[in-house]
PDB file of C-alpha atoms and ligand atoms in Angstrom:
ATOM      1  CA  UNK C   1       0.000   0.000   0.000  1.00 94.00           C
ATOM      2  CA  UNK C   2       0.979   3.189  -0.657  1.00 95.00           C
ATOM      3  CA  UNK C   3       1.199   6.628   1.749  1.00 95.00           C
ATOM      4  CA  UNK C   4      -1.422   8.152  -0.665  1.00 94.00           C
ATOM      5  CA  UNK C   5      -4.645   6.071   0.503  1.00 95.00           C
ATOM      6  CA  UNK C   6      -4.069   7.308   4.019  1.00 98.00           C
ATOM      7  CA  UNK C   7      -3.425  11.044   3.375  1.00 98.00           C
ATOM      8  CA  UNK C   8      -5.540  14.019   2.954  1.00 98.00           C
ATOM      9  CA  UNK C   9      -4.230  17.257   2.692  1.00 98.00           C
ATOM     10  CA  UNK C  10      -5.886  20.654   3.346  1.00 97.00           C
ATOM     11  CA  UNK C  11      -4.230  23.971   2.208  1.00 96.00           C
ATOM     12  CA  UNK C  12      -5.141  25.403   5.760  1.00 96.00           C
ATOM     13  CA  UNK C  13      -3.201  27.846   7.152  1.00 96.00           C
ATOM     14  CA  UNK C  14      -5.045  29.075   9.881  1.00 97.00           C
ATOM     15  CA  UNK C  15      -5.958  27.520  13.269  1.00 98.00           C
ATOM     16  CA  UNK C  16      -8.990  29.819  13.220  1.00 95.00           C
ATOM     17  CA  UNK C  17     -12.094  29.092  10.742  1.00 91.00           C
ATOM     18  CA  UNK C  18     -14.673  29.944   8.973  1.00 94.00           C
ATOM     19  CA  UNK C  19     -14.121  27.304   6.649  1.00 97.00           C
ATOM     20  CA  UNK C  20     -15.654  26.970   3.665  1.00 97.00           C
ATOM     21  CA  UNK C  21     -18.528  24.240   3.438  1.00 98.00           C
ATOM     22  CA  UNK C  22     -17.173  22.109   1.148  1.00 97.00           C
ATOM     23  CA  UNK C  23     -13.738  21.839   3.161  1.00 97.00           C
ATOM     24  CA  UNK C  24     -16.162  21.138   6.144  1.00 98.00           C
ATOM     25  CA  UNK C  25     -17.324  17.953   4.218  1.00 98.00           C
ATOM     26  CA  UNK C  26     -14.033  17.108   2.689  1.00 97.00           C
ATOM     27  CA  UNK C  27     -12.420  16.776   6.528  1.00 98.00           C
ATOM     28  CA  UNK C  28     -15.357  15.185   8.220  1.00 98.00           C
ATOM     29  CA  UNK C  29     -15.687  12.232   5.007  1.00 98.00           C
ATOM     30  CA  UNK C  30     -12.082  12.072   5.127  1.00 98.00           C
ATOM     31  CA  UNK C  31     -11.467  11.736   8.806  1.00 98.00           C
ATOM     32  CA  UNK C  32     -14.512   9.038   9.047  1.00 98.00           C
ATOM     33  CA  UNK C  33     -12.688   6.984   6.212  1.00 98.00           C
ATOM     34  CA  UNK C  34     -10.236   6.463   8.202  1.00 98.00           C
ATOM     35  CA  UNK C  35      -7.543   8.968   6.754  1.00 98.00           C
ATOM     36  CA  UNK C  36      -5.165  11.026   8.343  1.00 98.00           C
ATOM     37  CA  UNK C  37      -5.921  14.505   7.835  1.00 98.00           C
ATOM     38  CA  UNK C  38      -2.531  16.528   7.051  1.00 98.00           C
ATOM     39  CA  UNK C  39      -2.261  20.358   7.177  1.00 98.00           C
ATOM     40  CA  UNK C  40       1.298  21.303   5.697  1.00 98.00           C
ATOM     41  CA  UNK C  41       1.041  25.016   6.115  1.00 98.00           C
ATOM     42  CA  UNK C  42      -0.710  25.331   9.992  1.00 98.00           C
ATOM     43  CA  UNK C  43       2.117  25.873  12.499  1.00 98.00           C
ATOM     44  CA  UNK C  44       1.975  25.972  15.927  1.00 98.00           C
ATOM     45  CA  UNK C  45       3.762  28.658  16.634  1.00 98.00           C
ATOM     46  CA  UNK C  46       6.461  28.241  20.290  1.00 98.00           C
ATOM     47  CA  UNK C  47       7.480  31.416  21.006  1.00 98.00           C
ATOM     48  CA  UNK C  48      11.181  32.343  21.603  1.00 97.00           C
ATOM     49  CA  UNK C  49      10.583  32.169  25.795  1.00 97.00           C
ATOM     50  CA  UNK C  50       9.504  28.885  24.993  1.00 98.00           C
ATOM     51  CA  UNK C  51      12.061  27.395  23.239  1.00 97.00           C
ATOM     52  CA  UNK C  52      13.701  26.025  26.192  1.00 96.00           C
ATOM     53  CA  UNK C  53      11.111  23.663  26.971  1.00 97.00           C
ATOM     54  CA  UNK C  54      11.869  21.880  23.876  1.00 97.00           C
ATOM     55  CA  UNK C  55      13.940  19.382  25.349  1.00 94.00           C
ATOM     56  CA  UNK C  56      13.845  16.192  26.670  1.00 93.00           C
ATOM     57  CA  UNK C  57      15.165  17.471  30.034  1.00 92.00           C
ATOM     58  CA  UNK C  58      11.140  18.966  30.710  1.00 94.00           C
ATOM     59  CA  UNK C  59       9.975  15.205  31.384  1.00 94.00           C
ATOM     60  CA  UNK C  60      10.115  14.124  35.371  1.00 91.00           C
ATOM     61  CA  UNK C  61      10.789  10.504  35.640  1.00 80.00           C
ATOM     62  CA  UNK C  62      10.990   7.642  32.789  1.00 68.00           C
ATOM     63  CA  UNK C  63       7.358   8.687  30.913  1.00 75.00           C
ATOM     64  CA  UNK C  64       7.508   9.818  27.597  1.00 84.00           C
ATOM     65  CA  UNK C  65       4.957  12.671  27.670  1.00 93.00           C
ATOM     66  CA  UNK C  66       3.955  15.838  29.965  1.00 97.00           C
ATOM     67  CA  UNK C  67      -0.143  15.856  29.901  1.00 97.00           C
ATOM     68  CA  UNK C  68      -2.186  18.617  30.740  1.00 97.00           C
ATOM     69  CA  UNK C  69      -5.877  17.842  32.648  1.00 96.00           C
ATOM     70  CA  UNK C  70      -8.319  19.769  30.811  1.00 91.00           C
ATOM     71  CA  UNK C  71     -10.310  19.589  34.065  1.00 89.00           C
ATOM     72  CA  UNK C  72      -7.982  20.955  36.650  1.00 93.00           C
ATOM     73  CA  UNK C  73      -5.219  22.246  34.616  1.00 91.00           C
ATOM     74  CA  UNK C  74      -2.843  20.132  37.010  1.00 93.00           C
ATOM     75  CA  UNK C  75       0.283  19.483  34.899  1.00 95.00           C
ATOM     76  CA  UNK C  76       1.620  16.101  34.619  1.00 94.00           C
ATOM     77  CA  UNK C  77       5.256  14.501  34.437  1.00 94.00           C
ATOM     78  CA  UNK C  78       7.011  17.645  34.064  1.00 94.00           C
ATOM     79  CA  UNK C  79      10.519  18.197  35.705  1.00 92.00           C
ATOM     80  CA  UNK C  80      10.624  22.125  35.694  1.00 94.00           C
ATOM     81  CA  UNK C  81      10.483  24.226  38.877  1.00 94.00           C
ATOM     82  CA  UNK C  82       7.224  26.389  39.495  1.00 93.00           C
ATOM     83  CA  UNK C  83       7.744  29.258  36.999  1.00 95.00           C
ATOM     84  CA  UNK C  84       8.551  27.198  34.108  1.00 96.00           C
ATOM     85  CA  UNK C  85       5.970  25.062  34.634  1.00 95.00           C
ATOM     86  CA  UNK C  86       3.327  27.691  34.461  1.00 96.00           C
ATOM     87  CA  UNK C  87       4.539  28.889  31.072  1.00 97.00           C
ATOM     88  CA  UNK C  88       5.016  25.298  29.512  1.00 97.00           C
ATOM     89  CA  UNK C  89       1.308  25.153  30.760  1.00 97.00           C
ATOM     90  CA  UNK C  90       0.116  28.385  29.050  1.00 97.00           C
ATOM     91  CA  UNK C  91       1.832  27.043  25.900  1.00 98.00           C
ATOM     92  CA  UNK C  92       0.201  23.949  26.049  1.00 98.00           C
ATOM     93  CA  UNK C  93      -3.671  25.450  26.893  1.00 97.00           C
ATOM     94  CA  UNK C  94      -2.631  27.798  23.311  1.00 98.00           C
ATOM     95  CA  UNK C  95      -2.360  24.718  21.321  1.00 98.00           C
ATOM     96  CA  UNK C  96      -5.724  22.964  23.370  1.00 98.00           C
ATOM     97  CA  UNK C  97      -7.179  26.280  22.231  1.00 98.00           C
ATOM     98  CA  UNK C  98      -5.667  26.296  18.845  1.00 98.00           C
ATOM     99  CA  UNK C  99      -6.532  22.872  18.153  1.00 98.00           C
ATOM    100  CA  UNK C 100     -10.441  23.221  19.621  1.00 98.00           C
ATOM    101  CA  UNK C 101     -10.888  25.811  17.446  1.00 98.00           C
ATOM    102  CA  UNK C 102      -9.326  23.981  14.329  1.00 98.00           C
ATOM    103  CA  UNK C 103     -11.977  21.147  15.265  1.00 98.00           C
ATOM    104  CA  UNK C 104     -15.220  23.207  15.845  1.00 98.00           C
ATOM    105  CA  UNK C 105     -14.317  25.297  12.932  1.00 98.00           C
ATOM    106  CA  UNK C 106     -13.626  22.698  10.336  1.00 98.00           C
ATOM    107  CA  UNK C 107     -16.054  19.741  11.589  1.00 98.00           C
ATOM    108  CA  UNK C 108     -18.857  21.781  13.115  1.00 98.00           C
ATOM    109  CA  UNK C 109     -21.205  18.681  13.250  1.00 98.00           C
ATOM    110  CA  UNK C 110     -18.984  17.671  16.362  1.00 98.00           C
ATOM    111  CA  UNK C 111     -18.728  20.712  18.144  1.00 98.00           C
ATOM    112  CA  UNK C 112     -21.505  20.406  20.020  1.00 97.00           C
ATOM    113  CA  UNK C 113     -20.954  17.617  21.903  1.00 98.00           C
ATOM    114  CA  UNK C 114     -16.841  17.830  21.400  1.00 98.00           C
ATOM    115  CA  UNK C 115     -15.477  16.254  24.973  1.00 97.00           C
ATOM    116  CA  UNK C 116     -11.657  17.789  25.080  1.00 97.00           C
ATOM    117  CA  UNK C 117      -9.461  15.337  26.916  1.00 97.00           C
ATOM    118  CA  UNK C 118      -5.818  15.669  27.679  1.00 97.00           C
ATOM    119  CA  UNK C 119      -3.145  17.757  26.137  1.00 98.00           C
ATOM    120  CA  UNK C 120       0.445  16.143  25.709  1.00 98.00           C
ATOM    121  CA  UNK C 121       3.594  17.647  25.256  1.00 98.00           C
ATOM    122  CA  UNK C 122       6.255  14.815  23.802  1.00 97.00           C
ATOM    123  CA  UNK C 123       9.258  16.101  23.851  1.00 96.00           C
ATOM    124  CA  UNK C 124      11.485  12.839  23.828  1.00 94.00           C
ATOM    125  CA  UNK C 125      13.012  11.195  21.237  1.00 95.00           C
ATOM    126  CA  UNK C 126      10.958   7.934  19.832  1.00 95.00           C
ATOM    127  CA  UNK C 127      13.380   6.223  18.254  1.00 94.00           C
ATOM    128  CA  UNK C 128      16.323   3.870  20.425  1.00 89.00           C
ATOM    129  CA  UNK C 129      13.766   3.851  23.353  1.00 85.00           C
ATOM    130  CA  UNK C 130      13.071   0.308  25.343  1.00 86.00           C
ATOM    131  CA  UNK C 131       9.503  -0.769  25.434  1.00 87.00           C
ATOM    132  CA  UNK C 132       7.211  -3.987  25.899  1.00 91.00           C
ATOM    133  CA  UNK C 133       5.481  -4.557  22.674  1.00 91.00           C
ATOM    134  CA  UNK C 134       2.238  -3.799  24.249  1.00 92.00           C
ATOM    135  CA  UNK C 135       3.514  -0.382  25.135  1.00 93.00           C
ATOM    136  CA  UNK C 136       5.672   0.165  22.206  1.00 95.00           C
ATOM    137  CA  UNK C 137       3.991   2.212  19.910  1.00 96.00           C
ATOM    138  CA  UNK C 138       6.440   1.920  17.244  1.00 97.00           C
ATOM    139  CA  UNK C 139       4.700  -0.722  16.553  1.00 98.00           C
ATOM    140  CA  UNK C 140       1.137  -0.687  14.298  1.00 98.00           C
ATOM    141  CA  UNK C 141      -2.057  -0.107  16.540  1.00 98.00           C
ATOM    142  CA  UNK C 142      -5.295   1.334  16.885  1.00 98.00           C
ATOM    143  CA  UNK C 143      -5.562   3.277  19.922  1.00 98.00           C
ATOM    144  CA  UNK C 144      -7.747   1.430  23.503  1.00 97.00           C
ATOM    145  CA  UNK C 145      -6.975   2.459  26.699  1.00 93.00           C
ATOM    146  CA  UNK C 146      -7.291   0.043  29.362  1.00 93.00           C
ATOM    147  CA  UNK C 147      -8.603   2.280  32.024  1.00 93.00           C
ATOM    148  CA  UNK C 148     -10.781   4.618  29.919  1.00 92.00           C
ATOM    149  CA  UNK C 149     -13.731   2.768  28.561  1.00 96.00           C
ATOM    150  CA  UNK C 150     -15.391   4.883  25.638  1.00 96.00           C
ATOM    151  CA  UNK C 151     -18.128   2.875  25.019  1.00 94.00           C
ATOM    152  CA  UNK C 152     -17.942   3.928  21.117  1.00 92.00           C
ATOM    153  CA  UNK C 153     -17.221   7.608  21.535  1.00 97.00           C
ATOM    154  CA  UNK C 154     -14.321   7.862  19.219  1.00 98.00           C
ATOM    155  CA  UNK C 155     -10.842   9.169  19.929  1.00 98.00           C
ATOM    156  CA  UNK C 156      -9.856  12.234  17.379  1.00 98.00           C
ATOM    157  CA  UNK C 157      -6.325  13.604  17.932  1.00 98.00           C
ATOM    158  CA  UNK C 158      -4.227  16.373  17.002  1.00 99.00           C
ATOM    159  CA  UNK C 159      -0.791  16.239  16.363  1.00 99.00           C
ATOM    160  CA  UNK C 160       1.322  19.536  15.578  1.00 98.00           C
ATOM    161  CA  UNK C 161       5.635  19.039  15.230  1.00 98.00           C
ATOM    162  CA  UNK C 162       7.256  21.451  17.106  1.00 98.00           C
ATOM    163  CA  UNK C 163      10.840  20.462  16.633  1.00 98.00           C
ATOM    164  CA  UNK C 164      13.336  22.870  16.820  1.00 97.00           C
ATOM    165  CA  UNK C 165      16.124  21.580  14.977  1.00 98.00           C
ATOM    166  CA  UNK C 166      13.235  20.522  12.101  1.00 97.00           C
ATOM    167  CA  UNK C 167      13.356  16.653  12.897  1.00 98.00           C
ATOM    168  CA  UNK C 168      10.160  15.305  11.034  1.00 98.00           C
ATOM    169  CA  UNK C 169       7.810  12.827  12.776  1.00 98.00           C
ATOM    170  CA  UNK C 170       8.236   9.842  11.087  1.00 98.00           C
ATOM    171  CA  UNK C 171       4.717   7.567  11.535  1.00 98.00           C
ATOM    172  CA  UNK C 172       3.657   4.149   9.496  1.00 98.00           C
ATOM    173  CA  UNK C 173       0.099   3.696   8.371  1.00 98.00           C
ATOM    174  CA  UNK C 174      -1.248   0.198   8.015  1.00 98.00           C
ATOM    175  CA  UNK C 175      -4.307  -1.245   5.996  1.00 98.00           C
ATOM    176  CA  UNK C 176      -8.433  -0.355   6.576  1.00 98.00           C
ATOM    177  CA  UNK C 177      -9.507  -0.906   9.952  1.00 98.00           C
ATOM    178  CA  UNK C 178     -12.235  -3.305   8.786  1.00 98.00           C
ATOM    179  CA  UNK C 179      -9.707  -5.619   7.209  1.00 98.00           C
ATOM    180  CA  UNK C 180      -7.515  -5.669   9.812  1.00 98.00           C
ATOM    181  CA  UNK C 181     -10.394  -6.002  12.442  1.00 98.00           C
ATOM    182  CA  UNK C 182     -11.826  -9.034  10.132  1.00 98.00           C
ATOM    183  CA  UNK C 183      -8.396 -10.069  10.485  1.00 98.00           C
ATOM    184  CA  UNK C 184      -7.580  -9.777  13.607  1.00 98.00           C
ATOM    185  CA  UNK C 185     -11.041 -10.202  16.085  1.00 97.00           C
ATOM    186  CA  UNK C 186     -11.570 -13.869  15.636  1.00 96.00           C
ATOM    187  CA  UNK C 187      -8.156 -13.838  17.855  1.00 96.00           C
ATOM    188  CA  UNK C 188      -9.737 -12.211  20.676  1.00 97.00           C
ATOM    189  CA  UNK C 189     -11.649 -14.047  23.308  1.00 93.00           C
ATOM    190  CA  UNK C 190     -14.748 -12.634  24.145  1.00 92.00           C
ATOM    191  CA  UNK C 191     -14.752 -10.805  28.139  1.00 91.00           C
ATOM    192  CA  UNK C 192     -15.355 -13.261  30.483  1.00 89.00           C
ATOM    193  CA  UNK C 193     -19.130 -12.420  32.528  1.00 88.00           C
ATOM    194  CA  UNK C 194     -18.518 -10.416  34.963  1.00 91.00           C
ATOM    195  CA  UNK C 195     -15.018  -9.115  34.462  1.00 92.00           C
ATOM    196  CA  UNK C 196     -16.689  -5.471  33.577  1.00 92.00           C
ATOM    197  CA  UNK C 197     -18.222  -5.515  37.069  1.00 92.00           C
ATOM    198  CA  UNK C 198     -15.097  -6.463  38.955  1.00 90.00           C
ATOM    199  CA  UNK C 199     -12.736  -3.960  36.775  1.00 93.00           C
ATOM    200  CA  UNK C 200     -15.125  -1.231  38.087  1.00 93.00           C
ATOM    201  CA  UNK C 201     -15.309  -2.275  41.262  1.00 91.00           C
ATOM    202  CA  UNK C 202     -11.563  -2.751  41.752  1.00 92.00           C
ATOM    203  CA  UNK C 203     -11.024   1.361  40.538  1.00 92.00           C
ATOM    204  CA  UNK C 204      -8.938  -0.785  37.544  1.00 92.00           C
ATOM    205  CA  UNK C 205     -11.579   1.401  34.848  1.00 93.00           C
ATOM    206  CA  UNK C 206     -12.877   4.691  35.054  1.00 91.00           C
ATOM    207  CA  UNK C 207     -16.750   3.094  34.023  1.00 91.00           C
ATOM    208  CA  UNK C 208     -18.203   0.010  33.088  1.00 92.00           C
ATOM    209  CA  UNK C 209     -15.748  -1.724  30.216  1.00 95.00           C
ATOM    210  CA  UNK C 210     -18.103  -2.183  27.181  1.00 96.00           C
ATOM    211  CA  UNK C 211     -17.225  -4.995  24.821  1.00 97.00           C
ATOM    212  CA  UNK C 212     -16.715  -2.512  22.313  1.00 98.00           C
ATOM    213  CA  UNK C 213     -13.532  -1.370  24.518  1.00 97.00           C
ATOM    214  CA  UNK C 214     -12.826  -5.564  25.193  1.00 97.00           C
ATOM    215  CA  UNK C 215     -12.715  -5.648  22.119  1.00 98.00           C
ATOM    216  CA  UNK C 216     -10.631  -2.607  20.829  1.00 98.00           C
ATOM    217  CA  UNK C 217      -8.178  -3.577  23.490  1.00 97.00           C
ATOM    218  CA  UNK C 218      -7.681  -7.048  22.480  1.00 98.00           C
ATOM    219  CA  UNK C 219      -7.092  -5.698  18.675  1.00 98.00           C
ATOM    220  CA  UNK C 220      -4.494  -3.263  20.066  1.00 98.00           C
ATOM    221  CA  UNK C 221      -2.579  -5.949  21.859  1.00 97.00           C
ATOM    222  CA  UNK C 222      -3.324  -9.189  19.059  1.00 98.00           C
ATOM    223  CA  UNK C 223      -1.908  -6.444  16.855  1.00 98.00           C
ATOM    224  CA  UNK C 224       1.278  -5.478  18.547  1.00 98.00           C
ATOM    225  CA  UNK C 225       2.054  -9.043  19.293  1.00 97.00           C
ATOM    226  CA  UNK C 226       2.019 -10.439  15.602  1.00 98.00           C
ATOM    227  CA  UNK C 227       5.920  -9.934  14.605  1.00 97.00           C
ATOM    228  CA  UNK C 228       4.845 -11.183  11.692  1.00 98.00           C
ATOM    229  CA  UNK C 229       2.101  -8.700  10.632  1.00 98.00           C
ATOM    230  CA  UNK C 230       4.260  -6.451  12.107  1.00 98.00           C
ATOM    231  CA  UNK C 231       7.089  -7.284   9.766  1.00 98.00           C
ATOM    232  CA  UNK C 232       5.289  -8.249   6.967  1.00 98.00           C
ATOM    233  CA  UNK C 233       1.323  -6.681   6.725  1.00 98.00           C
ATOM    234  CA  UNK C 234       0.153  -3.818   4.863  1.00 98.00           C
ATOM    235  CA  UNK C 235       2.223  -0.416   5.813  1.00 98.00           C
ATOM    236  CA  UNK C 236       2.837   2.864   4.191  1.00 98.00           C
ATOM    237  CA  UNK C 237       5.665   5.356   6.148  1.00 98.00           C
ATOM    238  CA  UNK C 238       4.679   8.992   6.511  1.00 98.00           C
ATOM    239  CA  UNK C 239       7.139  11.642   7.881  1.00 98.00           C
ATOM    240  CA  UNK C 240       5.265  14.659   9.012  1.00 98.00           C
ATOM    241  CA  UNK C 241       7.765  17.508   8.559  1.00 98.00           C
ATOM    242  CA  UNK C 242       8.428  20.299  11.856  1.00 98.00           C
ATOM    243  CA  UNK C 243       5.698  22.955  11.526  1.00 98.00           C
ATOM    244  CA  UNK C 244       3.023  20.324  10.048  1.00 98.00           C
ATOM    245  CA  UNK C 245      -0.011  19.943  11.921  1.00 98.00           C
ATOM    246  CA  UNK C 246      -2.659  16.347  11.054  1.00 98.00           C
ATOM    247  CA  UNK C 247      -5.373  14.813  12.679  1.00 98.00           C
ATOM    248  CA  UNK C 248      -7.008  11.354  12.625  1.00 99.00           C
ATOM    249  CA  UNK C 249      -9.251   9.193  14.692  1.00 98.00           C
ATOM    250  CA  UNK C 250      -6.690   6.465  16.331  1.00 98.00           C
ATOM    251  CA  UNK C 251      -9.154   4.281  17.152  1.00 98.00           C
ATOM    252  CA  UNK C 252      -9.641   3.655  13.433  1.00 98.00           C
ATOM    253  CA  UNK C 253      -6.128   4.491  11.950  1.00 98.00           C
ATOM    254  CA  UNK C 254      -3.749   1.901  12.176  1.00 98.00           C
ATOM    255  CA  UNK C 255      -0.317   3.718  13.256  1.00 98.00           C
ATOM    256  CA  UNK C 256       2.715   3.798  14.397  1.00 98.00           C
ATOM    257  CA  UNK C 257       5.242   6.606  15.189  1.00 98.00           C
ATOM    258  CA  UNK C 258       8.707   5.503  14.928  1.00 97.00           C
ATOM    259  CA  UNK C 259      11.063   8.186  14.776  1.00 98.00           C
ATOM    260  CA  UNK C 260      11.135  12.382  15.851  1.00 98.00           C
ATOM    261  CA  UNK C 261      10.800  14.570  19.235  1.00 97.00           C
ATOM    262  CA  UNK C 262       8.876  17.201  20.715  1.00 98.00           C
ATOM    263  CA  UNK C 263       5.333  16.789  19.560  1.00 98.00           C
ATOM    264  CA  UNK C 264       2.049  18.384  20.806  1.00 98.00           C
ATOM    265  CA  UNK C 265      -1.121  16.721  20.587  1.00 98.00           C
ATOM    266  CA  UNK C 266      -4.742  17.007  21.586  1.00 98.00           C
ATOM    267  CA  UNK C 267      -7.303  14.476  22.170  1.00 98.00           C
ATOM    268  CA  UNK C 268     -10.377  15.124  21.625  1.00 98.00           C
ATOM    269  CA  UNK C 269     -13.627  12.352  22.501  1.00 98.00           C
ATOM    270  CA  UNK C 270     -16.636  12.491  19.595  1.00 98.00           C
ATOM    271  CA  UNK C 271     -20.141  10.986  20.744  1.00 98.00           C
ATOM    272  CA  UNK C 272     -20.859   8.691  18.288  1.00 96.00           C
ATOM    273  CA  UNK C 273     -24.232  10.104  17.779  1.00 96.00           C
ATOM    274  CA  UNK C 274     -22.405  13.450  16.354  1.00 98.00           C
ATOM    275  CA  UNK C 275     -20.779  10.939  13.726  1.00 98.00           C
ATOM    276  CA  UNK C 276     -21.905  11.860   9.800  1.00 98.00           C
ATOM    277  CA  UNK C 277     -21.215   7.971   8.820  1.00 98.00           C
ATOM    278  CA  UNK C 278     -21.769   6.076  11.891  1.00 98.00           C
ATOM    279  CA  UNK C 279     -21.178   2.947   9.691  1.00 98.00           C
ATOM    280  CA  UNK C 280     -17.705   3.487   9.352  1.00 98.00           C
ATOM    281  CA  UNK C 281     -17.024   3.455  13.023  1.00 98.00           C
ATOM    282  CA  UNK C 282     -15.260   0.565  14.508  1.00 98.00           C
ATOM    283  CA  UNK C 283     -18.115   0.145  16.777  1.00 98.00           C
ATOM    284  CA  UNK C 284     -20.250  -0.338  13.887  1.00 98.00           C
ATOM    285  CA  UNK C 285     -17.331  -2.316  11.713  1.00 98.00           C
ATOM    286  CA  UNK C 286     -17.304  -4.934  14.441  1.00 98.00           C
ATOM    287  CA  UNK C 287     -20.871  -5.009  15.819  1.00 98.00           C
ATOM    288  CA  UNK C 288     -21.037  -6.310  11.856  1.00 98.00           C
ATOM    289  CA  UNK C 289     -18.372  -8.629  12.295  1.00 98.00           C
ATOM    290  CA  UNK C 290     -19.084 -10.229  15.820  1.00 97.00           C
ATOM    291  CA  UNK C 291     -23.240 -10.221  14.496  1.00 97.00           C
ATOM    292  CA  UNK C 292     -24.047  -8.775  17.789  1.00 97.00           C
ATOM    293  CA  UNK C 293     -24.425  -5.012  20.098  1.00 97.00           C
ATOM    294  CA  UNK C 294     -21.278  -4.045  22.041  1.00 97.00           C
ATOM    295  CA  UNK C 295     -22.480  -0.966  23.852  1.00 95.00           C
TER     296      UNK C 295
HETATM  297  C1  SIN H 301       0.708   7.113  19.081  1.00 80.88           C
HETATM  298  O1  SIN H 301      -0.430   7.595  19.199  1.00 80.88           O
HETATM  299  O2  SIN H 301       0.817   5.907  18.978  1.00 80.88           O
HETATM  300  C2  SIN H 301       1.943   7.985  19.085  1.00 80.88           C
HETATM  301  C3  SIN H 301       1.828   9.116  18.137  1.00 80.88           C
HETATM  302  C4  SIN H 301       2.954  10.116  18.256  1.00 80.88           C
HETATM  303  O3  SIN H 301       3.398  10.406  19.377  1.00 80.88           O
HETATM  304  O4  SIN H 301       3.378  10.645  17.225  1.00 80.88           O
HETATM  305 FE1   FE H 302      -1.371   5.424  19.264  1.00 80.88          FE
END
């Protein structure tokens, strides 16, 4: 497969809308397909006080990313002293804000109901880092969060490359989601009754696990743990070049990043109800498949 059946690109150059109608449609059909939508010219733009935080010396402890709680503000993970913590927060709420505007301006049939979730800051390098395969995500996935049931609300993410020294992002695509889940779900035991119940009751999930998340977790994993689909299935590379800005649902976009530094993304959660082709959902995709409801 080639790079080409995964990307979209928009001429956008502004983090601000209106957008014109038919650009509207063209994200929204695009994004639902299961494409990555790429914006080129839309910069986030760090401002020269800021440039010190672009280093892997703002992370506290072994994580990868700083996160921002769009409830509290409370900033996660960072190593910097009071002062510069504040500021690498205000730069972080300017791209939530930048990026909540891109969303509500360009897909307005979400921005209704548009949940914003966590900001991250990823300032370390990907590539040479130790992982476990089911936490490496070098390796091909679909995003499913083991503590974070979503019940078929979809995950939509926004990804701008901040890099200073103009390192690209370097991500593989993989094949449809509904060939890969046709694929890949017959491999995944069904949740054993009960086990929603005691996950919720042990403080192991924030909310009842639906099968849909069972599910979506077991593809994630089944995924990352074929070496040989891995190795050998459908992939395309990308490299997303500093200043580029793209967006995708990762629940439905089979990707992996495997190379660059100092990344900020957005995640966003999108009712499935505010969905203009509910059909293409991976909810939907394998409620077809497994013949039965999962929410
Ligand atoms: C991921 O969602 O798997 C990682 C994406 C990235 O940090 O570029
Ligand atoms: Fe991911």
């Amino acid at each position: 497969m080639t790079a080409d059946e995964v990307l979209e690109t928009l001429p956008i150059t502004d983090w601000q809308g209106p957008f014109a109608p038919a650009v509207q449609r063209h994200a929204v059909d695009a994004l639902e397909s299961g494409r990555v939508l790429v914006l080129p010219a839309l910069r986030f733009v760090v401002t020269a006080a800021e440039q010190r935080f672009l280093d892997a010396a703002s992370l506290g402890g072994s994580r990868k990313n700083i996160s921002l709680d769009p409830g509290t503000g409370a900033l996660g993970n960072s190593a910097l002293p009071p002062d510069d913590a504040t500021a690498l927060s205000g730069m972080m709420q300017r791209f939530a804000a930048g990026a909540t505007r891109l969303v509500t301006g360009l897909l307005p049939g979400y921005a209704p109901v548009l949940e914003r979730a966590r900001t991250s800051f990823r300032p370390a390098e990907i590539a040479g880092r130790a992982y476990s395969p089911r936490h490496d995500d070098r390796l091909l996935h679909v995003d499913a969060f083991p503590t974070r049931p979503m019940a078929g609300r979809r995950i939509l993410r926004v990804f701008s490359n901040v890099a200073p020294d103009g390192a690209p992002r370097e991500w593989r695509v993989g094949e449809p989601f509904p060939d890969f889940a046709r694929a890949f779900l017959k491999r995944v035991k069904p949740p054993l009754p009960g086990s929603a119940w005691v996950l919720q009751r042990l403080g192991l999930t924030k909310g009842r696990r639906s099968a849909y998340d069972h599910f979506m977790l077991g593809l994630h994993d089944a995924g990352k743990l074929d070496a040989a689909y891995q190795a050998d299935g459908p992939k395309a590379e990308v490299s997303f070049p500093a200043g580029t800005t793209w967006l995708c649902f990762t629940d439905q976009v089979l990707h992996a990043a495997l190379a660059g530094h100092c990344a900020l993304e957005q995640t966003f959660h999108v009712p499935a109800a505010a969905l203009a082709h509910p059909e293409q959902a991976p909810l939907r995709v394998l409620e077809r498949l497994a013949g039965r409801a999962l929410v």
